[in-house]
Coordinates of C-alpha atoms and ligand atoms in Angstrom, one line a residue:
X1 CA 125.2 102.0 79.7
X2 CA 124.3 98.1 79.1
X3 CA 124.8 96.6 75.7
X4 CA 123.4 93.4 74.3
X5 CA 123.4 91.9 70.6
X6 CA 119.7 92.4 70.5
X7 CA 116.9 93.9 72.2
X8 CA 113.2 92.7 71.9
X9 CA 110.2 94.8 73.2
X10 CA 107.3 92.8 74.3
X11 CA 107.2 89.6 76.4
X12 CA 104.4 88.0 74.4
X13 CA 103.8 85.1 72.1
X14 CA 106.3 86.5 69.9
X15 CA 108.8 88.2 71.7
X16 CA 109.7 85.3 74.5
X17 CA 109.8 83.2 71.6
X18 CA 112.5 84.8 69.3
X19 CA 114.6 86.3 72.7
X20 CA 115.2 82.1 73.5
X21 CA 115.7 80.9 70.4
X22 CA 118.1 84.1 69.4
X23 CA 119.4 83.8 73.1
X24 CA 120.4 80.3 72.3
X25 CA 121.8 80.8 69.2
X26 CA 124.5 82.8 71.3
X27 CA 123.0 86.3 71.1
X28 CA 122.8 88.4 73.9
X29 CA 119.7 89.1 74.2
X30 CA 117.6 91.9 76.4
X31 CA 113.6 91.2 76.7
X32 CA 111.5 94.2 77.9
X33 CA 107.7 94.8 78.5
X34 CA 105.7 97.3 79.8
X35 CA 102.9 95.4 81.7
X36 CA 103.7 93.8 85.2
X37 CA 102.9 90.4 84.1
X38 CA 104.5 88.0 81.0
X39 CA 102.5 87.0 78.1
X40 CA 98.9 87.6 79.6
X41 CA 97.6 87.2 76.0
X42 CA 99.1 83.7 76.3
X43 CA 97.6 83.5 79.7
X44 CA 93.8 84.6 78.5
X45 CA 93.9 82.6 75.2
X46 CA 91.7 79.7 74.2
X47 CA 89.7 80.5 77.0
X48 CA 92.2 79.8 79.2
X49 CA 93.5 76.6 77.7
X50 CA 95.5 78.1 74.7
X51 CA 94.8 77.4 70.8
X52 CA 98.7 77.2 70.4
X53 CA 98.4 76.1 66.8
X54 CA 96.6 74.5 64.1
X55 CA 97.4 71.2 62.7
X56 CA 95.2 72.3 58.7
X57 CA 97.5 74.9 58.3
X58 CA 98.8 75.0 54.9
X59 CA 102.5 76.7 54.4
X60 CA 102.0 76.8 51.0
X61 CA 98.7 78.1 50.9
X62 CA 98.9 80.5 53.6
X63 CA 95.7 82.7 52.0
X64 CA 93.2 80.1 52.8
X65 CA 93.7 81.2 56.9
X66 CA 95.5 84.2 56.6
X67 CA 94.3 87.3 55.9
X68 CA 96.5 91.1 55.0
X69 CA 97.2 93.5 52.1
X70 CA 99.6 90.6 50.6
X71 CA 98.2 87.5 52.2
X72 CA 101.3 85.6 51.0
X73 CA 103.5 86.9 52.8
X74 CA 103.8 85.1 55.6
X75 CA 104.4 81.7 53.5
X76 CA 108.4 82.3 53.7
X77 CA 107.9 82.3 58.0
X78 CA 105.4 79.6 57.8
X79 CA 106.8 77.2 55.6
X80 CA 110.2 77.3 58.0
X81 CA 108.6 76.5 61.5
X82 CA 105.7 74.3 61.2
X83 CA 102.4 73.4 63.6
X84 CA 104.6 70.2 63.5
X85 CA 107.8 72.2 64.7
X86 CA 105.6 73.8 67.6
X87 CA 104.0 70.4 68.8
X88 CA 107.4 69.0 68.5
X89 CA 108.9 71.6 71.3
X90 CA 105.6 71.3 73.0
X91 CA 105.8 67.8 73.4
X92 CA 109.8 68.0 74.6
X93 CA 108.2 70.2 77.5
X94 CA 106.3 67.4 78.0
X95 CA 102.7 69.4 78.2
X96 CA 99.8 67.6 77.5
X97 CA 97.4 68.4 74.7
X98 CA 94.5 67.5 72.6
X99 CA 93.1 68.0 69.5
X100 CA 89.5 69.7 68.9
X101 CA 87.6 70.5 66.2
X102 CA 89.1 72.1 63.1
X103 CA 92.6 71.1 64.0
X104 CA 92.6 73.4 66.4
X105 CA 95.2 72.2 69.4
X106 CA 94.7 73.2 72.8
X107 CA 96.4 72.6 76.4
X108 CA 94.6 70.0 78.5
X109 CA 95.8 72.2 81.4
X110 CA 96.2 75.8 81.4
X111 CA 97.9 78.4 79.5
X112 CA 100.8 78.9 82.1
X113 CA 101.9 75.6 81.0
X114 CA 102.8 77.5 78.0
X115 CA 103.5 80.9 79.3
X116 CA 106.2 78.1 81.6
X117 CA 107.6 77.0 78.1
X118 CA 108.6 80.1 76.4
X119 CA 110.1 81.0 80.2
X120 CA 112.4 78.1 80.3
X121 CA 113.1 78.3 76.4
X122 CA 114.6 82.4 77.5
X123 CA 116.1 80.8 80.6
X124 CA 118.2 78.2 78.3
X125 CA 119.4 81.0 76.0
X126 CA 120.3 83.5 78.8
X127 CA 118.1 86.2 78.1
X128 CA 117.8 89.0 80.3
X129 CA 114.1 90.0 80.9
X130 CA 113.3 93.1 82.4
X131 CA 109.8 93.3 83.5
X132 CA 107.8 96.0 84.2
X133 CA 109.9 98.5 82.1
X134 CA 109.1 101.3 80.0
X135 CA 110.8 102.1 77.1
X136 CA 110.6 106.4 77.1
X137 CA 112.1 106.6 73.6
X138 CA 114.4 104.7 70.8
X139 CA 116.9 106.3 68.8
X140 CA 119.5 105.1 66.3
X141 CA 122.9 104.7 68.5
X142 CA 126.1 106.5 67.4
X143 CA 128.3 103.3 66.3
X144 CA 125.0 102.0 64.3
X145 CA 122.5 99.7 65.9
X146 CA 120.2 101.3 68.2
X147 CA 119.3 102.9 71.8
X148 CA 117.3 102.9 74.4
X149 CA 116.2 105.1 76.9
X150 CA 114.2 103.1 79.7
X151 CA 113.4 103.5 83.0
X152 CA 116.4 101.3 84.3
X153 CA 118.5 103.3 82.3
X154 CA 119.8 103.6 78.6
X155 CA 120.3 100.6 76.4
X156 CA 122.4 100.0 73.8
X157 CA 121.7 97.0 71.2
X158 CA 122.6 95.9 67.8
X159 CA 119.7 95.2 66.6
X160 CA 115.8 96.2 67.8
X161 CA 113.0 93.4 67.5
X162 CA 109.5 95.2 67.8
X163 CA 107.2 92.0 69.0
X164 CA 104.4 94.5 70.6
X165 CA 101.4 92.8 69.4
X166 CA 98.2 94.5 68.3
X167 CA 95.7 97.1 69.9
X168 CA 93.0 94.6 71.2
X169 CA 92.6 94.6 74.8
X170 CA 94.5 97.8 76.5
X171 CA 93.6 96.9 79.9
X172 CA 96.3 94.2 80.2
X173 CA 99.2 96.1 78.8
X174 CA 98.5 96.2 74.6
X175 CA 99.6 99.3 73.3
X176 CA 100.1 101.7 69.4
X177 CA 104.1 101.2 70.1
X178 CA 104.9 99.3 67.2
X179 CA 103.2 101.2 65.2
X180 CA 104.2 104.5 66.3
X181 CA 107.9 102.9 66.4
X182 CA 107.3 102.0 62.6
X183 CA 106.2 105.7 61.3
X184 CA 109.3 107.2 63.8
X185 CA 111.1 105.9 61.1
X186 CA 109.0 106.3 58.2
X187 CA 107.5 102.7 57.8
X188 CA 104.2 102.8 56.1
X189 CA 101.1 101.4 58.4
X190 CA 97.9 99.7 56.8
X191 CA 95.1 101.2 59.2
X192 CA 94.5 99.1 62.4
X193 CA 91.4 97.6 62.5
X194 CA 89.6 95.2 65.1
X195 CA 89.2 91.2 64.1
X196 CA 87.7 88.4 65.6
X197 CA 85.3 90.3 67.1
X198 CA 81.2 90.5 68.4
X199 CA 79.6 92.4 65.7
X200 CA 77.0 95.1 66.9
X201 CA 73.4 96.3 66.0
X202 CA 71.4 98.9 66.4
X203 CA 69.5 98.8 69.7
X204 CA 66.4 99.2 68.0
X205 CA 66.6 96.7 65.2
X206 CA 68.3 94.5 67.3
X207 CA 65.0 94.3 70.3
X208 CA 63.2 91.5 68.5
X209 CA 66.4 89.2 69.0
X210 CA 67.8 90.8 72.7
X211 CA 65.8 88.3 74.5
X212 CA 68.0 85.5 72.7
X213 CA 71.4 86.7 74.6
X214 CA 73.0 83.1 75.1
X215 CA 71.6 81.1 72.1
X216 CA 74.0 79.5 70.2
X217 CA 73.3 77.0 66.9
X218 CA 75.3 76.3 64.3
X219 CA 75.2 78.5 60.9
X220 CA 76.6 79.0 57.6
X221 CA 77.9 82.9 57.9
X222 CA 78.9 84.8 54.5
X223 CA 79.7 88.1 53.7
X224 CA 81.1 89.8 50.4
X225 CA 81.0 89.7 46.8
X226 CA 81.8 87.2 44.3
X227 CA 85.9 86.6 44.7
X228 CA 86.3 88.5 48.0
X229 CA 83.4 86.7 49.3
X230 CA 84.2 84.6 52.7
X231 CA 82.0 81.7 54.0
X232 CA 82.0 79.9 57.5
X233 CA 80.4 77.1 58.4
X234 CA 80.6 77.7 63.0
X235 CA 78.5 78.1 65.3
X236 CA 76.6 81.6 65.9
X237 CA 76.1 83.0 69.5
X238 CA 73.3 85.8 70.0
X239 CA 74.4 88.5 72.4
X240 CA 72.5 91.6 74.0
X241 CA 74.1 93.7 71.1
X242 CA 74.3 91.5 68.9
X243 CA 76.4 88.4 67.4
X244 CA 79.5 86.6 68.4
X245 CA 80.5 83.2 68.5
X246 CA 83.3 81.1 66.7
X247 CA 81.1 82.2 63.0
X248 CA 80.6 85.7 64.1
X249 CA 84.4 86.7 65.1
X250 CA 85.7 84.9 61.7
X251 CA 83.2 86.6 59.4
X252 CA 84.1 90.0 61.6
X253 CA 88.0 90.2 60.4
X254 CA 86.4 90.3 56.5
X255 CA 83.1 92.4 57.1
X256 CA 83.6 95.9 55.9
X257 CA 81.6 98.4 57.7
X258 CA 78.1 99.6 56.1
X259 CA 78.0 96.2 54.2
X260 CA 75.4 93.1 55.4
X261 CA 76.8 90.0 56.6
X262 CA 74.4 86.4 55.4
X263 CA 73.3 84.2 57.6
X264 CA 71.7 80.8 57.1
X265 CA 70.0 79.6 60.8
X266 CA 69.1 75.9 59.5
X267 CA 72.3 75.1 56.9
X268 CA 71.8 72.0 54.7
X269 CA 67.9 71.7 55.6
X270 CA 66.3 72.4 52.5
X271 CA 63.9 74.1 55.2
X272 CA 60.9 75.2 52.3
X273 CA 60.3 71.2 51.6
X274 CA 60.3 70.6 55.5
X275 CA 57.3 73.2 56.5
X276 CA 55.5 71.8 53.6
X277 CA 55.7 68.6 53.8
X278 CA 54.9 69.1 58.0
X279 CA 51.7 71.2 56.8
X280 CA 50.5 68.2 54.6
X281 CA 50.6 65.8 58.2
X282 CA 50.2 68.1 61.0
X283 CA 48.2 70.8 63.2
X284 CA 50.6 72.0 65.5
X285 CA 51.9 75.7 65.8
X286 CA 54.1 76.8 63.1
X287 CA 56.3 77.1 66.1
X288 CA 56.6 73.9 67.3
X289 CA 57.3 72.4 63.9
X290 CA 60.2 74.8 63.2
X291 CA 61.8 73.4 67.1
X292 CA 62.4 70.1 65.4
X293 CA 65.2 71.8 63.9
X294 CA 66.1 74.5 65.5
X295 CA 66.2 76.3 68.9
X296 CA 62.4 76.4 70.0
X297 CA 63.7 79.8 71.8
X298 CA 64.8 81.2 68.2
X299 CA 61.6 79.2 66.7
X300 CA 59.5 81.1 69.3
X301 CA 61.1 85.0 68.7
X302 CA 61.3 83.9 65.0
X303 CA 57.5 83.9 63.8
X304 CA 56.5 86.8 66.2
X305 CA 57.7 88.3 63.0
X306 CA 54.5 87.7 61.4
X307 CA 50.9 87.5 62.3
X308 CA 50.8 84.7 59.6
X309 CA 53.1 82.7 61.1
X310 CA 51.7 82.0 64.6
X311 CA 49.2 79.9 63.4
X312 CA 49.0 75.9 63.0
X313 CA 51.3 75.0 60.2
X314 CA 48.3 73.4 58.6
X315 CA 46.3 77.4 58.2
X316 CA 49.6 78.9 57.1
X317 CA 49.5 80.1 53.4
X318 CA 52.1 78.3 51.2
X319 CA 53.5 81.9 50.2
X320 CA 53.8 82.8 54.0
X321 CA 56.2 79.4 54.8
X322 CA 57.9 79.9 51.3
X323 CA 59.2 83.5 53.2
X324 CA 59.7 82.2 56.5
X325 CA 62.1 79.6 54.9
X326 CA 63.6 82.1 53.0
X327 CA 63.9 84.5 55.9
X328 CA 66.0 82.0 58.0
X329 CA 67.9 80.4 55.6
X330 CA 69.0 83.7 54.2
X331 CA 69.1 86.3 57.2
X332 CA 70.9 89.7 55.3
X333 CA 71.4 92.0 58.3
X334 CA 73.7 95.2 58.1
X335 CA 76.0 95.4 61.5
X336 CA 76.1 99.0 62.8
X337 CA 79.7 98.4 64.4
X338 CA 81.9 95.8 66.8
X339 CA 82.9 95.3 70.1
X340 CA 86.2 97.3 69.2
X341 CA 88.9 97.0 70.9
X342 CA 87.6 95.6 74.6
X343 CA 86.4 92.5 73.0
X344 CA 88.8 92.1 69.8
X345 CA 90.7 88.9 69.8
X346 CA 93.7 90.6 67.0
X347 CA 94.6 93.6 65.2
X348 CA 94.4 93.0 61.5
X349 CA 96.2 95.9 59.4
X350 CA 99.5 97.1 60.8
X351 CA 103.2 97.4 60.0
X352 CA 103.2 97.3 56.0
X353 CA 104.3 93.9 54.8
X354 CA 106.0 95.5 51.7
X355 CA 108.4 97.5 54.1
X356 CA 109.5 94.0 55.6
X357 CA 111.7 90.7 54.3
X358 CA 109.2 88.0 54.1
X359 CA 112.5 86.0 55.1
X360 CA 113.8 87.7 58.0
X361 CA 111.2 90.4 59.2
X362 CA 113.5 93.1 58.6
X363 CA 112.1 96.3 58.1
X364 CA 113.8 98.1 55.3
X365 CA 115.4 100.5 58.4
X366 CA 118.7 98.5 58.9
X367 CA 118.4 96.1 62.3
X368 CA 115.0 96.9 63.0
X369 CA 112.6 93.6 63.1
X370 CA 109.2 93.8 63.3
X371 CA 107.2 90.0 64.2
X372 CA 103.8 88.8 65.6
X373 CA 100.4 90.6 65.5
X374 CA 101.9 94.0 65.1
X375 CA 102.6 92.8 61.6
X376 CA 99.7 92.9 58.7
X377 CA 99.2 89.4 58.9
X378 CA 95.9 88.1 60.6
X379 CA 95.0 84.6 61.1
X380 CA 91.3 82.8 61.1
X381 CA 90.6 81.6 64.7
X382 CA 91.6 78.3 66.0
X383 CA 95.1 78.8 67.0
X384 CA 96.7 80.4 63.6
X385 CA 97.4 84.1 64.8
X386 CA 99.7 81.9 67.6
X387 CA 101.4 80.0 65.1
X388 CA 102.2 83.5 62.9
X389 CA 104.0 84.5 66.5
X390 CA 106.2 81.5 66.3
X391 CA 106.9 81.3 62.6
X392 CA 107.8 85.2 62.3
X393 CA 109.5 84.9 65.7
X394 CA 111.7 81.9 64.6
X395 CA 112.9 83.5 61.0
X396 CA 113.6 87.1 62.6
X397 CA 116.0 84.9 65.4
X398 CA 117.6 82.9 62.8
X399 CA 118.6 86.3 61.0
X400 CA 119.5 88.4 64.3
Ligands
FDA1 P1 101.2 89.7 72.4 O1 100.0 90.6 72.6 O2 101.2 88.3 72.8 O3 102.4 90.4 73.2 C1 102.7 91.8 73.1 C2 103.5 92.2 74.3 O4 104.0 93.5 74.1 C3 102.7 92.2 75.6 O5 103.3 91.5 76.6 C4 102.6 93.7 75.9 O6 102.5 93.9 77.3 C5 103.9 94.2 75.3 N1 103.8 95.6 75.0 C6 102.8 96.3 74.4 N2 103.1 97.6 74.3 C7 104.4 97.7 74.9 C8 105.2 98.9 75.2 N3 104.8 100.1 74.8 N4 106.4 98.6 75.8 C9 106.8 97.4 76.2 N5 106.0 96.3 76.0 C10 104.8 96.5 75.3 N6 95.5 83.3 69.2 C11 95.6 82.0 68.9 O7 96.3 81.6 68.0 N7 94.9 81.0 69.7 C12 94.1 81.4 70.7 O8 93.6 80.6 71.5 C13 93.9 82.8 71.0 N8 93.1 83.2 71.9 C14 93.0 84.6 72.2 C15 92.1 85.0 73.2 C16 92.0 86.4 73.5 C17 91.0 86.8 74.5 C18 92.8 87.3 72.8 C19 92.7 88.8 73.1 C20 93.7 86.9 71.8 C21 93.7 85.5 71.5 N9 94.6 85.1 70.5 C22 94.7 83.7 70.2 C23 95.5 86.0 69.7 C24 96.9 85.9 70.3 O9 96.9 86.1 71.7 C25 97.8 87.0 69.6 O10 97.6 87.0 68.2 C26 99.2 86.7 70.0 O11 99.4 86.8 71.4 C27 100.1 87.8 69.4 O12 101.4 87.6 69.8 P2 102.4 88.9 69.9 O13 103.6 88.4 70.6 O14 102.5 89.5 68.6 O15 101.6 89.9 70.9

């Protein structure tokens, strides 16, 4: 039997990030994963280019991007590695980056650069990665700690980090282990849902739009009530099903199902004094007036709506624009579903923050760590659910 100070399961974002920096604290340290390949979340992320943080994150305010039963928890984590710390150990590896919108950071390369950082990081701390391996079953060892059966044998190890990420995206290797590793031993779990995701329609309702699959424009997208209520201002992409789009998947991780999601299509155009002022000087179609501001495609599907509104802006009763302005500027449409799973970007829900230390990650089952995504912490998009990875990685490591 092989023995090591600590075992992690899951080479992700998480995992290959606490096994070097535990491994070179001094820790033996054994890295296992399922899936044939390392840290293809890494690999698929920022389409391709990783989001690896977020410069506008604020430690100290970690409920402006972070969302969970107790979305301060994760300020402990946060507030000890830093977007700064990352960019630092980013910038020793000496890969390039930029800066887009939202203080959002990205690769100018690829992802591998990345997936090449957290290697090297394991590879200076000595960490043993086994890769593909299965772990059949986990069991408290007989002089404390914990073991192992896997399919190169049984393992024993101090401690056990569970860095197994969420449920989104099953075809390259996520899986429920965390979780069902967390109720094994008795760990309560806040119902796994998916985030940052399309939101779909009914076919039926949704015809009148199908034919603008591809349009995107920028939005104001809201949905809740009063506190709870959550606002973006992103851009909207129109699918065959329905929405998506940088607005859509942040709106998605606070919609709750049967409830109507707000959309404004022409945000801060006070869009009512625009179609009258352009009936007071012109005669063109309704239809053309509205393409000065937005899409002429959306202009086009939009007043098909109404027999009223496919007339020369000029012949179009006041009441009739009042509505159409009203209509677009306040779009309330009820979502039947998402894209689940297949198309979420993160998990939100998961292992119970108040069974963990906000300081360490320990679960309240001696030497077992959960950290990353299969945590309930979920971040906005634009590189925050990476920096949660680091940040929980980095305090579990220091307390291994
Ligand atoms: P992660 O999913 O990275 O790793 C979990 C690992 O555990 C995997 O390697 C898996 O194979 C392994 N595993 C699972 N079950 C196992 C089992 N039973 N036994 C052994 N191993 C097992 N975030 C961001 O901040 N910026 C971005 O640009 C993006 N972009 C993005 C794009 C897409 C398409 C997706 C799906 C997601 C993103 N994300 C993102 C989210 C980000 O990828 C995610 O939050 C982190 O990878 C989470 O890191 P973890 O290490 O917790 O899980």
């Amino acid at each position: 039997m092989q023995s090591f100070d600590v075992a992690v399961i899951g080479a992700g974002a998480a995992g290959l990030f606490c096994a070097g920096v535990a491994g070179q604290l001094g820790l033996r340290v054994l890295l296992v994963d399922h899936a044939p390949k390392v840290a293809e979340k890494v690999r698929i992320s920022g389409g391709g280019r990783c989001n690896f943080t977020n410069r506008d994150l604020d430690p100290r305010a970690p409920h402006k991007h972070f969302l969970g039963e107790n979305p301060h928890f994760c300020r402990s984590a946060l507030s000890r590695y830093t977007p700064n710390d990352f960019i630092e150990l980013v910038r020793r590896h000496g890969i390039p980056h930029h800066e887009k919108h939202k203080g959002q950071l990205f690769g100018d390369r690829s992802s591998d650069d990345f997936i090449r950082m957290l290697l090297a990081e394991c590879e200076a701390g000595g960490v043993t990665r086994w890769q593909p391996c299965k772990v059949e079953a986990v069991r408290q060892g007989a002089e404390g700690g914990y073991a192992l059966d896997t399919d190169r044998g049984v393992v024993q190890a101090g401690r056990l980090v569970i860095a197994t990420g969420g449920l989104s995206i099953p075809q390259i290797g996520a899986s429920d282990f965390g979780l069902r590793i967390a109720r094994q031993f008795g760990l309560r779990i806040v119902a796994p849902r998916a985030a940052l995701v399309p939101l779909t329609f009914d076919a039926q309702a949704w015809s009148p739009y199908a034919s603008l699959a591809g349009l995107s424009l920028p939005v104001r997208i809201a949905t809740g009530e009063k506190k709870q209520r959550a606002v973006f201002d992103e851009d909207l992409l129109f699918t065959h099903r329905g929405l998506s789009g940088p607005a859509v998947l942040q709106i998605s991780s606070y919609w709750q199902p049967d409830s109507p999601v707000q959309l404004d299509l022409a945000p801060g155009l006070a869009l009512d004094e625009v179609l009258r002022q352009a009936k007071a000087r012109s005669r063109r179609l309704l239809a053309n007036e509205l393409a000065a501001h937005l899409p002429a495609r959306l202009a086009d599907a939009w007043v098909q709506q109404e027999a009223a509104w496919q007339r020369p802006v000029n012949e179009v009763p006041d009441k009739a624009l009042a509505q159409l302005a009203q209509r677009l500027s306040d779009w309330s449409l009820v979502p039947t579903g998402t894209e689940g799973w297949r198309k979420a970007e993160v998990m939100a829900g998961g292992v119970d923050t108040r069974e963990l230390s906000s300081q360490t990650l320990e679960s309240k089952q001696p030497g077992l760590y959960f950290i990353g995504e299969v945590v309930d912490v979920t971040g906005w998009l634009g590189g925050y659910n990476f920096q949660w990875a680091w940040a929980s990685a980095f305090a579990c490591a220091q307390a291994l």
